[in-house]
Coordinates of C-alpha atoms in Angstrom, one line a residue:
M183 CA 2.7 -24.5 7.3
F184 CA 1.3 -21.7 5.3
E185 CA 1.6 -22.2 1.5
P186 CA 2.3 -19.1 -0.5
V187 CA -0.4 -17.9 -2.8
L188 CA 0.6 -14.5 -4.1
L189 CA 4.4 -15.3 -4.1
R190 CA 4.1 -18.9 -5.4
N191 CA 6.0 -17.9 -8.6
V192 CA 8.5 -15.4 -7.4
D193 CA 11.3 -17.9 -6.9
V194 CA 10.4 -20.1 -9.8
P195 CA 12.8 -19.9 -12.8
D196 CA 11.3 -17.7 -15.5
G197 CA 8.3 -17.0 -13.3
H198 CA 7.7 -13.8 -15.2
L199 CA 7.0 -15.6 -18.5
L200 CA 3.5 -16.5 -19.7
S201 CA 4.4 -20.1 -20.2
T202 CA 5.4 -20.5 -16.6
Y203 CA 2.2 -18.7 -15.4
E204 CA 0.0 -20.9 -17.6
A205 CA 1.7 -24.0 -16.4
G206 CA 0.6 -23.1 -12.8
G207 CA -3.0 -22.5 -13.8
G208 CA -2.6 -19.0 -15.0
Y209 CA -5.5 -17.2 -16.8
K210 CA -8.0 -20.0 -15.8
A211 CA -9.7 -17.5 -13.6
L212 CA -10.3 -15.2 -16.5
A213 CA -11.6 -18.0 -18.6
K214 CA -13.9 -19.1 -15.8
V215 CA -15.5 -15.7 -15.3
L216 CA -16.0 -15.2 -19.0
R217 CA -17.6 -18.6 -19.4
E218 CA -19.6 -19.0 -16.2
H219 CA -20.2 -15.6 -14.4
T220 CA -21.8 -12.3 -15.1
P221 CA -20.0 -9.2 -14.0
D222 CA -22.4 -8.7 -11.1
E223 CA -21.7 -12.3 -9.9
V224 CA -17.9 -11.5 -9.9
V225 CA -18.6 -8.4 -7.8
E226 CA -20.7 -10.4 -5.4
L227 CA -18.0 -13.1 -5.1
V228 CA -15.4 -10.5 -4.1
K229 CA -17.9 -8.9 -1.7
Q230 CA -18.4 -12.3 0.0
S231 CA -14.6 -12.9 0.2
N232 CA -14.3 -9.6 2.3
L233 CA -11.1 -8.7 0.4
R234 CA -10.0 -5.4 1.7
G235 CA -7.7 -3.1 -0.2
R236 CA -4.0 -3.8 0.3
G237 CA -2.8 -0.3 -0.6
G238 CA -3.3 1.1 2.9
A239 CA -6.9 2.1 3.6
G240 CA -8.3 -1.4 3.8
F241 CA -11.6 -0.5 2.1
P242 CA -13.7 -3.5 1.1
T243 CA -12.9 -4.1 -2.6
G244 CA -16.2 -5.6 -3.6
M245 CA -18.0 -2.6 -2.0
K246 CA -15.8 -0.2 -4.0
W247 CA -16.6 -2.0 -7.2
G248 CA -20.3 -1.9 -6.4
F249 CA -20.2 1.9 -6.3
V250 CA -19.6 2.1 -10.0
P251 CA -22.8 3.0 -11.8
K252 CA -24.4 0.2 -13.8
R253 CA -25.3 2.5 -16.6
A254 CA -23.0 5.4 -17.5
D255 CA -22.8 7.7 -20.5
K256 CA -19.0 7.7 -20.2
P257 CA -16.5 4.9 -20.4
K258 CA -15.4 3.2 -17.2
Y259 CA -11.8 2.9 -16.2
L260 CA -9.7 0.6 -14.0
C261 CA -6.5 2.1 -12.5
C262 CA -3.9 0.1 -10.8
N263 CA -1.9 2.1 -8.2
A264 CA 1.6 0.8 -8.5
D265 CA 3.3 4.0 -7.4
E266 CA 4.6 2.4 -4.2
G267 CA 6.5 5.3 -2.8
E268 CA 6.0 4.5 0.9
P269 CA 9.4 4.0 2.6
G270 CA 9.7 0.5 3.8
T271 CA 7.4 -1.0 1.1
F272 CA 8.5 -3.1 -1.8
K273 CA 5.8 -5.8 -2.2
D274 CA 4.2 -4.5 -5.4
R275 CA 7.6 -4.3 -7.1
I276 CA 8.3 -8.0 -6.5
I277 CA 4.9 -9.0 -8.0
M278 CA 5.5 -6.8 -11.1
E279 CA 9.0 -8.0 -11.6
R280 CA 8.6 -11.7 -10.9
D281 CA 5.0 -12.6 -11.6
P282 CA 3.5 -9.8 -13.8
H283 CA 0.8 -12.0 -15.4
Q284 CA -0.8 -12.5 -12.0
L285 CA -1.4 -8.7 -12.0
I286 CA -2.6 -8.7 -15.6
E287 CA -5.1 -11.5 -14.9
G288 CA -6.3 -9.7 -11.8
L289 CA -6.8 -6.5 -13.9
A290 CA -8.7 -8.4 -16.6
V291 CA -11.1 -10.1 -14.2
S292 CA -11.6 -6.9 -12.3
A293 CA -12.3 -4.9 -15.4
Y294 CA -14.8 -7.5 -16.5
A295 CA -16.6 -7.1 -13.2
I296 CA -16.9 -3.4 -13.3
G297 CA -17.5 -3.1 -17.1
A298 CA -14.2 -1.4 -18.0
E299 CA -12.4 -1.9 -21.3
T300 CA -9.3 0.1 -20.4
A301 CA -6.9 0.0 -17.5
Y302 CA -3.9 2.1 -16.6
V303 CA -1.1 0.8 -14.4
Y304 CA 0.5 3.8 -12.7
V305 CA 4.0 2.6 -11.9
R306 CA 6.6 4.3 -9.8
G307 CA 9.2 5.8 -12.3
E308 CA 12.1 4.3 -10.5
Y309 CA 10.8 0.8 -11.1
V310 CA 12.6 0.3 -14.4
A311 CA 12.8 -3.5 -14.2
A312 CA 9.2 -3.8 -13.2
I313 CA 8.1 -1.6 -16.1
R314 CA 10.1 -3.7 -18.5
R315 CA 8.6 -6.9 -17.2
L316 CA 5.1 -5.5 -17.4
E317 CA 5.6 -4.4 -21.0
Q318 CA 6.8 -7.9 -21.9
A319 CA 3.9 -9.5 -20.1
I320 CA 1.3 -7.3 -21.8
A321 CA 2.7 -8.2 -25.2
E322 CA 2.6 -11.9 -24.4
A323 CA -1.0 -11.7 -23.1
H324 CA -2.0 -9.8 -26.3
E325 CA -0.4 -12.5 -28.5
K326 CA -2.2 -15.3 -26.7
G327 CA -5.6 -13.6 -26.7
Y328 CA -5.8 -12.7 -23.0
L329 CA -5.9 -9.0 -23.9
G330 CA -7.4 -7.2 -26.9
E331 CA -10.6 -7.8 -28.8
N332 CA -13.0 -10.8 -28.2
I333 CA -10.9 -12.2 -25.4
L334 CA -11.0 -16.1 -25.3
G335 CA -13.8 -16.0 -27.8
S336 CA -16.1 -13.7 -25.8
D337 CA -17.5 -10.3 -26.4
F338 CA -15.1 -8.9 -23.7
K339 CA -12.4 -6.5 -24.9
F340 CA -9.7 -5.1 -22.7
A341 CA -6.5 -3.1 -23.0
V342 CA -3.8 -2.3 -20.4
H343 CA -1.6 0.7 -20.6
I344 CA 1.5 1.6 -18.5
H345 CA 2.0 5.1 -17.2
C346 CA 5.3 5.9 -15.5
G347 CA 5.4 8.2 -12.6
A348 CA 8.1 10.9 -12.1
G349 CA 9.1 10.4 -8.4
A350 CA 6.4 12.2 -6.5
Y351 CA 5.2 10.4 -3.4
I352 CA 1.9 12.3 -3.5
C353 CA 0.9 10.4 -6.7
G354 CA 0.2 7.4 -4.4
E355 CA -2.9 9.2 -3.3
E356 CA -5.6 8.0 -5.6
T357 CA -7.0 11.3 -6.8
A358 CA -3.5 12.9 -7.2
M359 CA -2.7 9.9 -9.3
L360 CA -5.7 10.6 -11.5
E361 CA -4.6 14.2 -11.9
S362 CA -1.1 13.0 -13.0
L363 CA -2.7 10.5 -15.5
E364 CA -4.6 13.4 -17.0
G365 CA -1.4 15.4 -17.5
K366 CA -2.0 17.8 -14.6
R367 CA 0.0 18.7 -11.5
A368 CA -0.4 15.8 -9.0
Q369 CA -2.5 17.3 -6.2
P370 CA -5.4 15.6 -4.4
R371 CA -9.0 16.3 -5.3
L372 CA -11.7 17.2 -2.8
K373 CA -14.0 14.3 -2.3
P374 CA -16.9 13.8 -3.0
P375 CA -17.3 13.2 -5.8
F376 CA -15.5 9.9 -5.4
P377 CA -13.6 8.3 -8.3
A378 CA -16.2 5.5 -8.7
V379 CA -18.6 8.2 -9.9
A380 CA -16.3 10.8 -11.3
G381 CA -12.6 9.7 -11.6
L382 CA -10.3 9.6 -14.6
Y383 CA -11.6 12.1 -17.2
A384 CA -14.6 12.6 -15.0
S385 CA -15.7 9.0 -15.8
P386 CA -16.5 6.2 -13.3
T387 CA -13.1 4.8 -12.2
V388 CA -12.0 2.0 -9.8
I389 CA -8.5 2.3 -8.3
N390 CA -7.0 -0.8 -6.8
N391 CA -3.5 -1.6 -5.5
V392 CA -1.3 -4.3 -7.2
E393 CA -1.6 -6.8 -4.3
T394 CA -5.4 -6.3 -4.2
L395 CA -5.7 -7.1 -7.8
A396 CA -3.4 -10.1 -7.5
C397 CA -5.8 -11.6 -5.0
V398 CA -8.8 -11.6 -7.3
P399 CA -7.9 -14.6 -9.6
H400 CA -7.3 -16.8 -6.6
I401 CA -10.7 -15.8 -5.1
V402 CA -12.3 -16.8 -8.4
M403 CA -10.6 -20.1 -8.6
R404 CA -10.7 -21.1 -4.9
G405 CA -13.9 -19.4 -3.7
A406 CA -14.8 -16.7 -1.1
H407 CA -14.9 -19.2 1.7
W408 CA -11.3 -20.3 1.1
F409 CA -10.2 -16.7 1.3
R410 CA -12.2 -15.9 4.4
A411 CA -10.8 -19.0 6.1
I412 CA -7.3 -17.4 6.1
G413 CA -6.8 -14.9 9.0
P414 CA -9.5 -12.9 10.9
D415 CA -13.0 -12.8 9.4
K416 CA -13.0 -9.0 9.2
S417 CA -9.6 -8.8 7.6
P418 CA -9.1 -12.2 5.8
G419 CA -6.7 -13.5 3.2
P420 CA -3.0 -13.9 2.6
K421 CA -0.9 -10.8 3.1
L422 CA 2.5 -9.6 1.9
Y423 CA 4.7 -8.1 4.7
C424 CA 7.8 -6.1 3.8
I425 CA 10.3 -6.3 6.6
S426 CA 13.3 -4.0 6.8
G427 CA 15.4 -2.1 9.3
Q428 CA 17.5 -3.5 12.1
V429 CA 16.5 -7.2 11.8
R430 CA 18.4 -10.4 10.9
K431 CA 16.4 -11.5 7.9
P432 CA 14.8 -8.5 6.1
G433 CA 12.7 -9.4 3.1
L434 CA 9.2 -10.0 1.7
Y435 CA 7.0 -12.5 3.6
E436 CA 3.6 -13.9 2.7
L437 CA 1.6 -15.0 5.7
P438 CA -2.0 -14.9 6.9
M439 CA -3.5 -11.6 7.7
G440 CA -3.6 -11.1 11.5
I441 CA -0.3 -12.8 12.4
P442 CA 1.1 -11.3 15.7
L443 CA 3.7 -8.6 15.0
R444 CA 6.1 -10.2 17.4
E445 CA 5.8 -13.6 15.6
L446 CA 6.4 -11.9 12.3
V447 CA 9.5 -10.1 13.4
E448 CA 11.1 -12.6 15.7
N449 CA 10.1 -16.0 14.2
H450 CA 10.0 -15.2 10.5
A451 CA 12.5 -12.3 10.2
G452 CA 14.9 -13.7 12.7
G453 CA 14.6 -11.0 15.4
P454 CA 16.9 -8.2 16.2
L455 CA 20.6 -8.0 15.3
P456 CA 23.1 -9.8 17.6
G457 CA 23.4 -8.1 21.0
R458 CA 20.4 -5.8 20.4
R459 CA 16.8 -5.6 21.6
I460 CA 13.8 -4.4 19.7
K461 CA 12.9 -0.9 20.7
A462 CA 9.9 -0.2 18.4
V463 CA 8.4 -1.3 15.1
I464 CA 6.7 0.8 12.5
P465 CA 4.0 -1.7 11.2
G466 CA 2.8 -0.2 8.0
G467 CA 5.2 2.1 6.3
V468 CA 6.2 5.5 7.8
S469 CA 2.6 6.7 7.6
A470 CA 1.8 4.2 10.4
P471 CA 2.4 5.3 14.0
L472 CA 5.2 3.2 15.6
I473 CA 4.5 0.5 18.2
P474 CA 6.9 0.1 21.2
E475 CA 8.3 -3.3 22.0
S476 CA 5.8 -3.9 24.8
G477 CA 2.9 -3.8 22.2
L478 CA 4.2 -6.3 19.7
E479 CA 1.6 -8.9 20.5
V480 CA -0.9 -7.0 18.3
G481 CA -2.2 -8.8 15.2
M482 CA -1.1 -7.5 11.8
D483 CA -4.5 -6.7 10.4
F484 CA -6.5 -3.5 9.9
D485 CA -8.8 -3.7 12.9
S486 CA -6.3 -4.9 15.5
L487 CA -3.7 -2.2 14.7
A488 CA -6.4 0.5 14.6
A489 CA -7.4 -0.6 18.1
V490 CA -3.9 0.2 19.4
G491 CA -3.7 3.5 17.6
S492 CA -1.7 2.5 14.6
M493 CA -2.5 1.0 11.2
L494 CA -1.6 -1.7 8.8
G495 CA -1.1 0.7 5.9
S496 CA 1.1 -0.9 3.3
A497 CA 2.5 -3.5 5.7
G498 CA 6.0 -2.0 5.4
V499 CA 7.4 -3.3 8.7
I500 CA 10.4 -1.3 9.9
V501 CA 12.2 -2.7 12.9
I502 CA 14.1 -0.2 15.2
D503 CA 16.5 -1.5 17.8
D504 CA 17.8 0.0 21.1
S505 CA 20.8 1.6 19.5
T506 CA 18.6 4.1 17.6
C507 CA 17.7 7.6 18.7
M508 CA 13.9 8.1 18.3
V509 CA 14.4 11.9 17.9
K510 CA 16.4 11.1 14.8
V511 CA 13.7 8.6 13.6
A512 CA 11.0 11.2 14.1
T513 CA 13.0 13.9 12.3
R514 CA 13.7 11.8 9.3
I515 CA 10.1 10.7 8.9
V516 CA 8.7 14.3 9.2
E517 CA 11.5 15.5 6.8
F518 CA 10.3 13.0 4.3
F519 CA 6.6 14.1 4.5
H520 CA 7.7 17.8 4.4
H521 CA 9.7 17.1 1.2
E522 CA 6.9 15.2 -0.4
S523 CA 4.0 17.5 0.5
C524 CA 2.4 18.9 -2.7
G525 CA 1.8 22.2 -0.9
K526 CA -1.9 22.5 -1.7
C527 CA -3.1 22.5 1.9
T528 CA -1.9 25.2 4.3
P529 CA -1.9 23.0 7.4
C530 CA 0.3 20.4 5.7
R531 CA 2.6 22.8 3.9
E532 CA 3.2 25.2 6.8
G533 CA 2.7 22.8 9.7
L534 CA 5.3 20.3 8.4
N535 CA 7.7 23.2 7.7
W536 CA 7.5 24.3 11.3
A537 CA 7.7 20.8 12.6
V538 CA 10.9 20.1 10.7
K539 CA 12.5 23.3 12.0
V540 CA 11.7 22.4 15.6
L541 CA 12.8 18.8 15.3
R542 CA 16.1 19.7 13.7
R543 CA 16.7 22.2 16.6
I544 CA 16.0 19.5 19.1
E545 CA 18.2 16.9 17.3
A546 CA 21.1 19.4 17.2
G547 CA 20.9 20.0 20.9
E548 CA 19.4 23.5 20.5
G549 CA 15.9 22.7 21.7
A550 CA 14.0 25.0 24.1
P551 CA 11.3 24.5 26.8
G552 CA 7.9 24.5 25.1
D553 CA 9.1 22.8 21.9
L554 CA 7.3 19.6 22.5
E555 CA 4.1 21.3 23.3
Q556 CA 4.5 23.4 20.1
M557 CA 4.9 20.2 18.1
E558 CA 1.8 18.7 19.7
R559 CA -0.2 21.8 18.7
L560 CA 1.2 21.5 15.2
C561 CA 0.1 17.9 15.0
K562 CA -3.4 18.9 16.2
G563 CA -3.6 21.6 13.5
I564 CA -2.5 19.3 10.7
F565 CA -4.5 16.1 11.5
G566 CA -7.8 15.9 9.7
N567 CA -7.5 19.3 8.1
T568 CA -6.1 18.5 4.7
F569 CA -7.4 17.1 1.4
C570 CA -5.4 13.9 1.7
A571 CA -3.8 11.8 4.4
L572 CA -0.1 12.8 3.8
G573 CA -0.2 15.4 6.5
D574 CA -2.1 13.0 8.8
G575 CA 0.7 10.4 8.3
A576 CA 3.3 12.8 9.5
A577 CA 1.2 14.0 12.4
M578 CA 0.4 10.5 13.6
G579 CA 4.0 9.3 13.4
L580 CA 5.3 12.3 15.3
R581 CA 2.6 12.0 18.0
A582 CA 3.4 8.3 18.5
A583 CA 7.1 9.1 18.9
L584 CA 6.3 11.8 21.5
E585 CA 3.9 9.6 23.3
H586 CA 6.1 6.5 23.7
F587 CA 9.6 8.1 23.7
R588 CA 9.0 11.6 25.2
Y589 CA 11.9 11.1 27.6
E590 CA 14.4 11.0 24.7
F591 CA 13.1 14.3 23.4
V592 CA 13.3 15.8 26.9
A593 CA 16.9 14.5 27.2
H594 CA 17.9 16.2 24.0
I595 CA 16.4 19.5 25.2
E596 CA 17.7 19.4 28.8
E597 CA 21.1 17.8 28.2
R598 CA 21.6 19.5 24.8
R599 CA 23.0 16.4 23.3
C600 CA 21.9 13.0 21.9
P601 CA 22.2 10.4 24.6
F602 CA 22.9 7.8 21.9
H603 CA 26.0 9.4 20.6

């Protein structure tokens, strides 16, 4: 049976307190790197572990750290992306609320590795309880000498600051988040230059997700080989899966990367509701193209999902059963992206506006011949033609719905009604 790593403290009484975290070996990883390892050795250790970013893109974390210039005439920054605005995703909130010191230790070790003395945690503004717990944990860590000057008697100094978002989904995009941190309107930047070279205040900056950073202390203490032994070699490690939708046991599950999607939904989350069958599953938040029931044998890792035309994303698993209209699902998803588009890129701004209009017509029984072909052209015009991946997420989700459930869209147009109501 798989033993939890990242969630080991979430159900422990007072798991958010420093005393509880220390009792379970907390901050030993920080002490170890300060005592035994150079920053370059920590970077190499994370490279050897093959830890891939848990925020959605799956980029190798050690490689990202390695892009930071060794010598820079500006300060280096570490930013934690805790904006977590992806529908169906709540893993980072649980870590921050119930085990915030795990994140703080991950920040400290990571900052030591890249040569940063300052970190910003960009937290979704609605996460009031998480913000309060982080503030308390930062104060505790300062008092015990895990943050501040001369940490644990070393020359390393490090400070963590919390920045509250204001509800915009686009701030989850790393460069839009940097714009927001600088007090500007949150819109994506054109890359290159990449943040590792010119990020916050045009300084070298590493941006990592909460779950990614939480993995780092465990890699330090248990080793890269331990981490790589969990799950597929190309996408190893423990993984947090957020399961919601029409399923018996929704919740947050920690299991090895690569677990089959069917096993995750049916064995761990209890399967569909009584009397229902699974129709489709969105495997990685609404940015990830849905997978029909026939494809649920796929492994929940970056490469396996990419091979079937979807993606792991944030691992926000949304289960859809056979009582649900897929036209309605597609409409709600595209409406979300249309509402959250920052408007900077014409294909995203105008394309999603038209897609919403057409989808609402079809959903209302007012669709016309040629509407589906028009939406396919819109998807083609949006995908790959914007500064960030927000428009891509909408286009991929809509294309997947049209590919796997086209007959439902056709029924709405030809019968001028929803066959599910």
